[in-house]
Amino acid sequence: MSAILKIENLTMTYRVGKVDVHALRGVNLSVGRGEFVSIMGPSGCGKSTLLHVLGGLLKPTSGRVLIDGEDLTNMSDADRTDVRRRKIGFVFQRFNLFPTLSAEGNLRLAEHIHGQGKKIIDDETRREVLKLLRLENKMRHKPLEMSGGEQQRVALARAVINRPAIILADEPTGNLDSENSEVVLNMLKQLNRELNQTIVMITHNPEAAAVASRMIEMRDGIIVKDNG
Amino acid sequence: MDSLIASNIRQRPTRTLISVAGIALGVLLVVLNTGLVRGMLNDRIKRERGIGAEIQFTRKGSSVLSPSSVMSLDVRYGDRLSQIQGVKMVSPVGRYVQTGRSGLGFEQVDGIDFESYSAISGLRIVEGRIYGNENEVIIDEFKARQSNLGIGSEIQVFGRKMKVAGIYAPESGARIKMNLTDLQNFLTAENKCTFIMIKVDDPNQEQTVQKRINNELPGNIVLLTRDIATGFGRAIPGIDTFVRAVLVLSTIVSMLVILLAMYTTITERTREIGILKSLGASNSYIISVIEKEAIVISLIGVITGMAAALLAGWGIEKGTTLQLEFHWTWLLTAALIGLCGGALGALYPAIRAANQDPVKALSYE
Ligand SMILES: Nc1ncnc2c1ncn2[C@@H]1O[C@H](COP(=O)(O)OP(=O)(O)O)[C@@H](O)[C@H]1O
Ligand SMILES: [Mg+2]
């Protein structure tokens, strides 16, 4: 199995005033193409930090990160942004849709940024994604006119529409009731299965973690359990 | 992305409206001021040329260029001028300057000797008759049309009511004309005038005649009409500085308005900028989103400002004696000031937005 994501001895230390906060203390991880990985752990153990580093939003203090063959370690901010544009799809707890844009507008914006102005998503892929997420009839709605579950599905569509190498989801069901959580989790599972989409998902809900094919547990900035 | 810009502009209608108004104000300022300066100068030049005399003779203290109402030139200089070789005809003119009807600008009254004046300038009565007594004036067709005056209408000249006896054409010198002798009496300046118009035998020899007059009557001012006309721009003191100040001012207004508008906007949209970053938008992409928004707002402002200026110009021409002339170079300058001012003003907020930390921006409440 070829690794689409590889992390070696990753550390991240925040400096708050004169105090060093060691958020990551040497993480090693390899994720294969098409894997669905969940990461669990108590609040403050470094899950979000790890995800931000993987997505190139944060520069790690030390260690190596490889995304689909590209080494983020010594890259400039601009280059990491470019890797993110080409290879990463983010899903957040708070959906993070543009409130002034319709679902359609949110998708088009992501496509526009990904394609740098050129249309590179074929209509076939688009239809398939919308159908899979059952969004065909929601595209004209603004985020505030949709339920939380629907908004998160739009966010999922936005993340997957560009067919990224990896989807990074930070507590995607954290703001949803159990019914909507289930819908969203099922859809993540479907995206993983039907599109062979690699997914790394943070959650602190064991039921949510269970939909993944591989479960990882973190504590105090290191991986303490990995069933993969 | 275009829809992002459009939706952002619609999202904050008050902010958009205020920014548009700010840019429009700058454009209005430039268009009206340059239009006024140009209009007034060209109007003066046209009428100055309309007097038909090639040379004007005057003396210090009775400049035809400044709003002075002092008549200090003795009309008997006319007799001596007629005797100079190359001079065909002369006509003394007394010029009195009064504040404009609406308090804006100033208005001139010429006291003329009708016979010699019309012989030189071709002035003729097109309606009514020539002034018959000290309480009557004649006006040109523009003045009649613009001030809605007809034969028998009353008109204020040096604070007293006078009657329009006739309307003349073509335009030349001041738009209101009266008998020179009556003007002299009003100003208690017997036998005085402001300048003497000189028509030469051969217009090609005007400079030779000018030199000859200078030699025979030294110490006076002998001007060629064409030099006076082209010299107006330079002769009205500070006019260049004034126009330049207006340009700088409206650039600053445009910049500040957009700077403030975009600055508050990006603070409000911090999280959205974080989202753009999470989607992989580069710094230049984010800068361009904000710049495009600013430029669209500026463009709307420029169009609004132009429309307002045309409207205001029409109102000014109707309501005052001022005249405007819009020239495309100034319209273009005004548009560029609005657009560039806006783009420049947005640059700092745009760069700030682009350089935000993505993780912090995403967690911004
Ligand atoms: N920007 C930051 N500055 C300083 N400390 C931070 C920052 N972000 C996170 N931390 C600290 O790093 C640790 C890990 O945080 P985080 O990755 O958010 O954990 P999790 O997502 O597992 O709750 C925590 O102790 C947190 O307080
Ligand atoms: Mg977290």
XYZ file of C-alpha atoms and ligand atoms in Angstrom:
621
model
C 0.000 0.000 0.000
C 1.513 3.318 -1.060
C 1.499 5.987 1.643
C -0.350 9.122 0.673
C 0.530 10.713 3.989
C 3.693 10.201 5.952
C 4.741 11.876 9.195
C 8.078 11.388 10.897
C 9.021 12.590 14.379
C 6.666 15.518 14.171
C 6.842 18.029 17.001
C 5.037 21.298 17.482
C 5.755 23.699 20.287
C 3.697 26.851 20.815
C 5.297 29.653 22.663
C 2.872 31.490 24.913
C 4.673 34.387 26.553
C 7.633 32.680 28.188
C 6.013 29.262 28.405
C 6.488 26.530 25.837
C 3.413 24.419 25.117
C 4.385 21.096 23.602
C 1.333 20.281 21.494
C 2.997 17.492 19.484
C 5.933 15.529 20.903
C 7.083 13.206 18.169
C 4.275 11.822 16.031
C 4.928 9.072 13.482
C 2.173 8.039 11.121
C 1.695 6.618 7.673
C -1.677 6.619 5.907
C -2.318 4.669 2.730
C -4.383 5.732 -0.244
C -8.076 5.124 0.354
C -7.784 4.739 4.111
C -10.359 6.238 6.466
C -8.552 7.128 9.679
C -10.128 8.503 12.828
C -8.106 10.219 15.534
C -9.474 10.335 19.066
C -8.148 11.769 22.249
C -8.981 14.138 25.069
C -9.289 17.839 24.508
C -5.918 19.550 24.248
C -3.946 16.449 23.260
C -2.877 18.004 19.969
C -5.400 16.635 17.442
C -6.236 19.951 15.788
C -2.610 20.996 15.780
C -1.735 17.760 13.975
C -4.461 18.344 11.397
C -3.375 21.942 10.807
C 0.190 20.828 10.269
C -0.941 18.116 7.841
C -2.939 20.677 5.897
C -0.047 23.108 5.772
C -1.842 25.733 7.847
C 0.891 25.493 10.480
C 4.615 25.037 10.173
C 5.830 22.318 12.561
C 8.708 22.882 14.949
C 10.532 19.776 13.733
C 9.970 16.529 11.874
C 8.852 15.674 8.384
C 5.456 15.742 6.645
C 4.934 14.188 3.215
C 1.649 14.623 1.383
C 1.250 12.565 -1.761
C 4.998 12.626 -2.321
C 5.498 16.316 -1.537
C 7.645 17.226 1.437
C 6.094 20.135 3.351
C 8.921 20.337 5.846
C 11.049 23.083 4.349
C 8.432 24.743 2.240
C 7.569 28.426 2.370
C 4.069 29.514 3.419
C 3.194 30.149 -0.207
C 4.295 26.673 -1.295
C 2.392 24.992 1.544
C -0.674 26.982 0.521
C -0.247 25.689 -2.986
C -0.017 22.063 -1.783
C -3.172 22.672 0.218
C -4.935 24.014 -2.844
C -4.018 20.971 -4.922
C -4.123 18.135 -2.396
C -6.184 18.937 0.689
C -9.862 19.295 1.445
C -10.746 20.660 4.899
C -13.955 20.005 6.817
C -14.474 21.908 10.073
C -16.677 21.557 13.087
C -18.250 24.933 12.348
C -18.902 24.185 8.656
C -17.157 27.408 7.617
C -19.271 28.111 4.577
C -19.412 31.599 3.098
C -22.637 32.948 4.556
C -23.337 35.294 1.667
C -22.984 32.615 -0.986
C -25.428 29.885 -1.912
C -24.369 26.239 -1.679
C -23.672 26.444 -5.398
C -21.599 29.599 -4.907
C -19.581 27.940 -2.136
C -18.761 25.001 -4.383
C -17.908 27.216 -7.355
C -15.583 29.300 -5.182
C -13.673 26.192 -4.073
C -13.483 25.005 -7.674
C -12.317 28.427 -8.796
C -9.530 28.540 -6.240
C -8.534 24.949 -6.944
C -8.521 25.437 -10.717
C -6.920 28.903 -10.479
C -9.677 30.335 -12.619
C -9.843 27.437 -15.066
C -12.661 24.958 -15.008
C -11.114 21.619 -14.249
C -13.963 19.787 -12.545
C -16.014 17.885 -15.087
C -19.779 17.989 -14.777
C -19.872 14.221 -14.330
C -17.811 14.328 -11.103
C -19.865 17.242 -9.901
C -23.166 15.441 -10.408
C -21.821 12.314 -8.784
C -20.676 14.190 -5.666
C -23.923 16.135 -5.329
C -25.938 12.972 -5.763
C -23.868 11.101 -3.230
C -24.380 13.864 -0.682
C -28.031 14.282 -1.694
C -27.587 17.997 -2.347
C -29.094 18.296 -5.823
C -32.060 20.296 -4.553
C -30.159 22.421 -2.059
C -27.774 24.210 -4.333
C -29.609 27.532 -4.442
C -29.917 27.813 -0.667
C -27.763 30.056 1.483
C -26.120 28.453 4.552
C -28.501 30.148 6.979
C -31.466 28.645 5.138
C -30.150 25.129 5.722
C -29.983 22.833 8.726
C -26.636 22.092 10.325
C -26.581 18.662 8.704
C -27.208 20.161 5.289
C -24.547 22.787 5.801
C -22.012 20.163 6.754
C -22.931 18.160 3.656
C -22.263 21.240 1.538
C -18.929 21.604 3.330
C -18.212 17.944 2.554
C -19.093 18.506 -1.079
C -16.804 21.524 -1.151
C -13.947 19.477 0.304
C -14.388 16.515 -2.017
C -15.378 18.268 -5.257
C -11.779 18.911 -6.260
C -10.896 15.261 -5.567
C -8.142 16.051 -3.057
C -5.549 13.525 -2.064
C -6.728 13.753 1.540
C -9.772 15.099 3.334
C -8.909 16.467 6.777
C -11.973 16.691 8.995
C -11.769 18.333 12.427
C -14.734 17.120 14.512
C -17.151 17.256 11.573
C -20.064 16.109 13.745
C -19.171 18.212 16.771
C -21.949 20.719 16.073
C -24.592 18.234 14.949
C -27.331 16.309 16.720
C -27.062 12.518 16.648
C -29.382 12.144 13.665
C -27.469 14.571 11.486
C -24.188 13.179 12.791
C -25.133 9.799 11.514
C -26.027 11.155 8.069
C -22.744 13.008 7.790
C -20.711 10.038 9.041
C -22.439 7.744 6.586
C -21.623 10.125 3.804
C -17.983 10.282 4.799
C -17.991 6.513 4.728
C -19.615 6.512 1.306
C -17.145 9.033 -0.063
C -14.382 6.830 1.251
C -15.825 3.672 -0.242
C -17.221 4.883 -3.560
C -14.636 7.464 -4.490
C -11.758 5.746 -2.670
C -11.298 9.079 -0.878
C -8.580 9.143 1.785
C -9.947 10.705 4.976
C -8.370 11.688 8.282
C -11.063 12.586 10.793
C -10.736 13.960 14.299
C -13.490 13.166 16.762
C -13.925 12.652 20.430
C -16.981 10.537 19.941
C -16.163 6.775 19.949
C -19.240 5.972 17.844
C -18.094 8.397 15.207
C -14.588 6.995 15.322
C -15.985 3.547 14.742
C -17.108 4.319 11.176
C -13.443 4.632 10.214
C -11.456 1.632 9.072
C -8.563 2.583 11.293
C -8.664 4.164 14.736
C -5.852 6.143 16.333
C -5.723 7.467 19.859
C -3.631 10.412 20.958
C -2.638 11.644 24.367
C -0.381 14.554 25.353
C 0.920 15.091 21.864
C 1.752 11.504 20.905
C -0.063 8.546 19.373
C -0.785 5.980 22.069
C -2.920 3.508 20.143
C -3.230 2.623 16.458
C -5.193 -0.377 15.221
C -4.038 0.067 11.582
C -15.232 34.382 -7.280
C -17.134 37.134 -9.080
C -20.181 36.149 -7.143
C -18.164 36.402 -3.924
C -17.320 40.002 -4.774
C -20.872 40.785 -5.832
C -22.335 39.203 -2.713
C -19.866 41.052 -0.487
C -20.849 44.340 -2.072
C -24.549 43.574 -1.609
C -24.024 42.269 1.901
C -23.220 45.672 3.337
C -25.381 48.165 1.478
C -24.716 51.047 3.852
C -20.979 50.591 3.697
C -21.134 50.286 -0.085
C -23.322 53.375 -0.349
C -21.037 55.481 1.830
C -17.952 54.383 -0.096
C -19.672 55.074 -3.401
C -20.683 58.516 -2.147
C -17.105 59.230 -1.044
C -15.644 58.329 -4.408
C -18.429 60.213 -6.187
C -17.662 63.299 -4.127
C -14.027 63.248 -5.219
C -15.009 62.826 -8.850
C -17.598 65.591 -8.559
C -14.997 67.898 -7.069
C -12.561 67.362 -9.920
C -15.079 67.474 -12.741
C -16.853 70.589 -11.488
C -13.739 72.532 -10.635
C -11.852 71.798 -13.815
C -15.066 72.313 -15.767
C -15.590 75.691 -14.148
C -12.043 76.869 -14.631
C -12.085 75.773 -18.228
C -15.530 77.107 -18.921
C -14.833 80.500 -17.430
C -11.505 80.877 -19.187
C -12.782 79.839 -22.576
C -15.797 82.059 -22.235
C -13.573 85.018 -21.407
C -11.206 84.185 -24.236
C -14.032 83.922 -26.724
C -15.539 87.217 -25.713
C -12.175 88.941 -25.542
C -11.517 87.903 -29.132
C -15.012 89.050 -30.033
C -14.191 92.720 -29.525
C -12.531 92.738 -32.902
C -9.678 95.036 -31.935
C -6.167 93.690 -32.313
C -4.617 95.924 -29.669
C -5.726 97.181 -26.288
C -4.224 100.227 -24.703
C -4.385 100.702 -20.964
C -2.298 101.802 -18.044
C -1.198 100.451 -14.699
C -3.935 100.379 -12.107
C -6.669 99.769 -14.627
C -5.915 96.215 -15.539
C -8.581 94.547 -17.613
C -7.693 91.259 -15.989
C -8.385 91.941 -12.364
C -11.736 92.697 -10.864
C -10.848 96.324 -10.413
C -13.435 98.920 -11.127
C -11.162 101.873 -11.192
C -11.157 103.807 -14.424
C -7.897 105.698 -14.629
C -7.227 106.138 -18.317
C -8.022 109.446 -19.940
C -10.222 109.002 -23.008
C -8.283 111.744 -24.783
C -5.507 109.211 -25.311
C -7.851 108.005 -28.053
C -7.189 111.093 -30.166
C -3.444 110.628 -29.898
C -3.699 106.935 -30.703
C -5.749 107.603 -33.866
C -2.929 109.677 -35.203
C -0.399 106.892 -34.976
C 0.443 105.325 -38.306
C -1.310 101.984 -38.888
C -4.166 102.674 -36.446
C -7.524 102.545 -38.189
C -10.031 103.120 -35.406
C -10.133 103.473 -31.628
C -12.889 103.087 -29.071
C -12.685 103.756 -25.306
C -14.242 101.217 -22.956
C -14.953 101.612 -19.253
C -15.171 98.320 -17.418
C -16.916 97.961 -14.127
C -16.872 94.715 -12.174
C -19.666 93.701 -9.856
C -20.401 90.566 -7.871
C -22.431 87.973 -9.730
C -26.193 87.790 -9.413
C -26.122 84.772 -7.109
C -23.047 85.884 -5.242
C -20.952 83.400 -7.196
C -18.221 84.737 -9.458
C -18.291 88.260 -10.772
C -19.967 90.046 -13.597
C -18.703 92.863 -15.726
C -20.358 95.888 -17.198
C -18.793 97.706 -20.151
C -19.385 101.364 -20.724
C -18.995 101.920 -24.461
C -19.175 104.532 -27.142
C -21.696 102.697 -29.294
C -20.702 104.071 -32.675
C -16.993 103.364 -32.528
C -17.430 100.129 -30.582
C -19.796 98.616 -33.119
C -17.607 99.814 -35.964
C -14.705 97.821 -34.542
C -16.481 94.751 -33.180
C -19.436 94.454 -35.547
C -21.798 94.688 -32.571
C -25.417 95.229 -33.606
C -28.796 95.375 -31.907
C -30.823 92.263 -32.697
C -33.838 93.082 -30.585
C -35.181 96.278 -29.085
C -33.017 99.381 -29.373
C -29.871 100.965 -28.036
C -29.841 102.360 -24.484
C -31.554 105.737 -24.513
C -30.743 107.159 -21.088
C -28.655 106.617 -17.976
C -31.048 103.981 -16.655
C -30.859 101.660 -19.623
C -28.448 98.938 -20.692
C -28.123 96.477 -23.543
C -27.218 92.819 -22.998
C -26.037 89.989 -25.204
C -28.162 87.064 -26.305
C -26.521 84.616 -23.879
C -27.269 86.843 -20.923
C -30.848 87.335 -22.095
C -31.394 83.626 -22.503
C -29.611 82.534 -19.358
C -31.025 85.165 -17.019
C -34.396 85.061 -18.688
C -34.324 88.736 -19.548
C -36.197 90.489 -22.334
C -36.793 93.997 -23.546
C -38.044 96.088 -20.627
C -36.750 93.643 -17.977
C -35.126 95.072 -14.903
C -31.525 94.277 -14.090
C -29.284 95.143 -11.155
C -26.228 97.155 -12.056
C -24.104 98.553 -9.235
C -26.891 97.947 -6.817
C -29.519 99.908 -8.704
C -32.267 98.841 -11.020
C -31.725 99.402 -14.712
C -33.823 98.500 -17.697
C -32.886 96.314 -20.638
C -33.417 98.425 -23.735
C -32.010 96.031 -26.291
C -30.243 92.785 -27.000
C -27.073 92.723 -29.061
C -24.891 90.230 -30.911
C -22.256 88.893 -31.235
C -20.777 88.243 -27.795
C -17.856 90.503 -26.980
C -16.327 91.773 -23.754
C -18.790 92.172 -20.893
C -22.300 90.866 -21.361
C -23.910 94.050 -20.044
C -23.190 97.298 -21.857
C -24.179 100.864 -21.183
C -23.265 104.288 -22.314
C -19.688 105.198 -21.342
C -20.666 108.717 -20.385
C -23.309 107.417 -17.996
C -20.818 104.989 -16.456
C -18.358 107.839 -15.998
C -21.039 109.831 -14.222
C -21.908 106.964 -11.916
C -18.306 106.489 -10.955
C -17.584 110.194 -10.932
C -14.774 109.631 -13.354
C -15.295 112.215 -16.002
C -13.442 111.583 -19.260
C -12.001 108.347 -17.936
C -12.080 104.801 -19.226
C -10.450 101.447 -18.483
C -8.868 100.704 -21.836
C -8.955 101.787 -25.429
C -9.621 99.274 -28.210
C -7.464 99.754 -31.253
C -8.248 98.401 -34.696
C -5.244 98.404 -37.041
C -5.186 98.821 -40.802
C -3.404 95.534 -41.394
C -3.789 92.754 -38.806
C -0.483 91.248 -39.997
C 1.246 94.398 -38.818
C -0.239 94.413 -35.321
C 3.134 93.911 -33.659
C 4.699 96.778 -35.595
C 1.838 99.055 -34.584
C 2.120 97.825 -30.992
C 5.802 98.811 -30.981
C 5.048 102.176 -32.532
C 2.438 102.962 -29.848
C 4.906 101.971 -27.159
C 7.451 104.370 -28.598
C 5.103 107.291 -28.952
C 3.222 106.877 -25.682
C 5.728 105.253 -23.321
C 4.873 104.123 -19.817
C 1.501 102.640 -20.760
C 0.449 99.045 -21.321
C -0.055 98.023 -24.940
C -1.362 94.487 -25.278
C -2.237 92.289 -28.202
C -5.720 90.900 -27.796
C -4.554 87.400 -28.656
C -1.938 87.562 -25.890
C -4.546 88.671 -23.389
C -6.783 85.804 -24.384
C -4.149 83.116 -24.078
C -2.721 84.796 -20.997
C -5.868 84.404 -18.907
C -4.892 80.982 -17.622
C -1.626 82.354 -16.344
C -2.929 85.728 -15.348
C -5.602 84.565 -12.916
C -3.311 84.062 -9.984
C -3.085 80.633 -8.397
C -5.410 78.906 -10.795
C -2.991 76.053 -11.469
C -2.312 75.595 -7.797
C -6.016 75.575 -7.138
C -6.715 72.856 -9.691
C -3.790 70.816 -8.423
C -4.991 71.119 -4.844
C -8.407 69.868 -5.902
C -6.837 66.851 -7.620
C -4.724 65.947 -4.609
C -7.637 66.472 -2.259
C -10.008 64.228 -4.143
C -7.366 61.509 -4.466
C -6.948 61.585 -0.715
C -10.706 61.521 -0.155
C -11.081 58.498 -2.442
C -8.205 56.694 -0.775
C -9.351 57.316 2.761
C -12.947 56.369 2.096
C -11.999 53.031 0.558
C -9.259 52.419 3.103
C -11.708 52.785 5.960
C -14.455 50.820 4.245
C -12.213 47.899 3.334
C -10.421 47.950 6.650
C -13.606 47.481 8.636
C -14.740 44.954 6.064
C -11.726 42.704 6.374
C -11.891 42.766 10.147
C -15.496 41.679 9.894
C -14.566 38.969 7.438
C -11.510 37.622 9.211
C -12.957 34.132 9.385
C -13.910 34.172 5.718
C -10.344 35.055 4.879
C -9.309 32.052 6.981
C -11.689 29.897 4.952
C -10.202 31.172 1.698
C -6.783 30.237 3.039
C -7.976 26.781 4.076
C -9.181 26.303 0.510
C -5.656 27.043 -0.692
C -6.162 30.629 -1.846
C -2.807 32.348 -2.253
C -1.980 35.766 -0.845
C -2.314 37.340 -4.257
C -5.705 35.711 -4.699
C -6.945 37.228 -1.437
C -5.481 40.619 -2.307
C -7.176 40.475 -5.688
C -10.562 39.606 -4.157
C -10.394 42.683 -1.941
C -8.956 44.900 -4.660
C -11.630 43.858 -7.132
C -14.313 44.633 -4.614
C -12.789 48.069 -3.999
C -12.474 48.750 -7.702
C -16.083 47.787 -8.388
C -17.209 50.117 -5.592
C -14.943 52.853 -6.948
C -16.292 52.353 -10.440
C -19.857 52.762 -9.231
C -18.664 55.876 -7.385
C -17.017 57.268 -10.510
C -20.168 56.765 -12.568
C -22.314 58.303 -9.839
C -19.892 61.221 -9.516
C -19.910 61.871 -13.258
C -23.681 61.837 -13.362
C -23.861 64.146 -10.351
C -21.307 66.495 -11.915
C -23.217 66.725 -15.171
C -26.399 67.392 -13.275
C -24.753 69.961 -10.992
C -23.075 71.584 -13.999
C -26.407 71.974 -15.694
C -27.847 73.493 -12.527
C -24.921 75.874 -12.106
C -25.174 77.119 -15.681
C -28.863 77.664 -15.255
C -28.736 79.250 -11.839
C -25.612 81.404 -12.033
C -23.563 83.366 -14.520
C -20.835 80.742 -14.268
C -20.100 78.602 -17.273
C -18.743 75.072 -17.333
C -16.910 73.194 -19.984
C -16.261 69.494 -19.457
C -13.318 68.194 -21.357
C -12.637 64.489 -21.797
C -9.097 64.765 -20.413
C -10.497 66.034 -17.135
C -13.304 63.497 -17.086
C -10.685 60.816 -17.593
C -8.486 62.335 -14.891
C -11.407 62.350 -12.475
C -12.247 58.715 -13.288
C -8.618 57.666 -12.823
C -8.401 59.513 -9.517
C -11.504 57.706 -8.267
C -10.344 54.302 -9.432
C -6.679 54.609 -8.493
C -7.503 56.265 -5.185
C -9.854 53.400 -4.387
C -7.417 50.717 -5.489
C -4.611 52.336 -3.531
C -6.748 52.757 -0.441
C -7.699 49.072 -0.513
C -4.122 47.918 -0.821
C -3.189 48.157 2.834
C -6.285 46.334 4.134
C -5.851 43.741 1.375
C -2.235 43.026 2.284
C -3.129 42.840 5.941
C -5.896 40.400 5.180
C -3.657 38.216 3.056
C -1.008 38.029 5.746
C -3.302 36.907 8.511
C -2.481 33.683 10.262
C -4.881 31.112 8.793
C -5.470 29.136 12.002
C -6.161 32.296 14.007
C -8.409 33.643 11.266
C -10.398 30.412 11.217
C -11.049 30.574 14.939
C -12.011 34.277 14.841
C -15.461 34.895 16.289
N -2.266 29.017 18.893
C -1.926 28.404 20.045
N -1.097 29.010 20.892
C -0.722 28.427 22.023
N -1.128 27.220 22.387
C -1.954 26.549 21.598
C -2.397 27.105 20.382
N -3.226 26.221 19.772
C -3.267 25.150 20.599
N -2.515 25.345 21.682
C -2.298 24.384 22.774
O -1.782 23.203 22.203
C -2.369 22.106 22.797
C -3.050 21.237 21.754
O -4.158 21.966 21.241
P -5.091 21.379 20.106
O -4.244 20.891 19.003
O -6.111 22.376 19.796
O -5.773 20.149 20.868
P -7.108 19.353 20.517
O -7.539 19.707 19.149
O -6.710 17.925 20.683
O -8.099 19.748 21.549
C -3.311 22.610 23.872
O -2.628 22.608 25.088
C -3.585 24.009 23.439
O -3.840 24.821 24.544
Mg -9.390 20.567 18.475
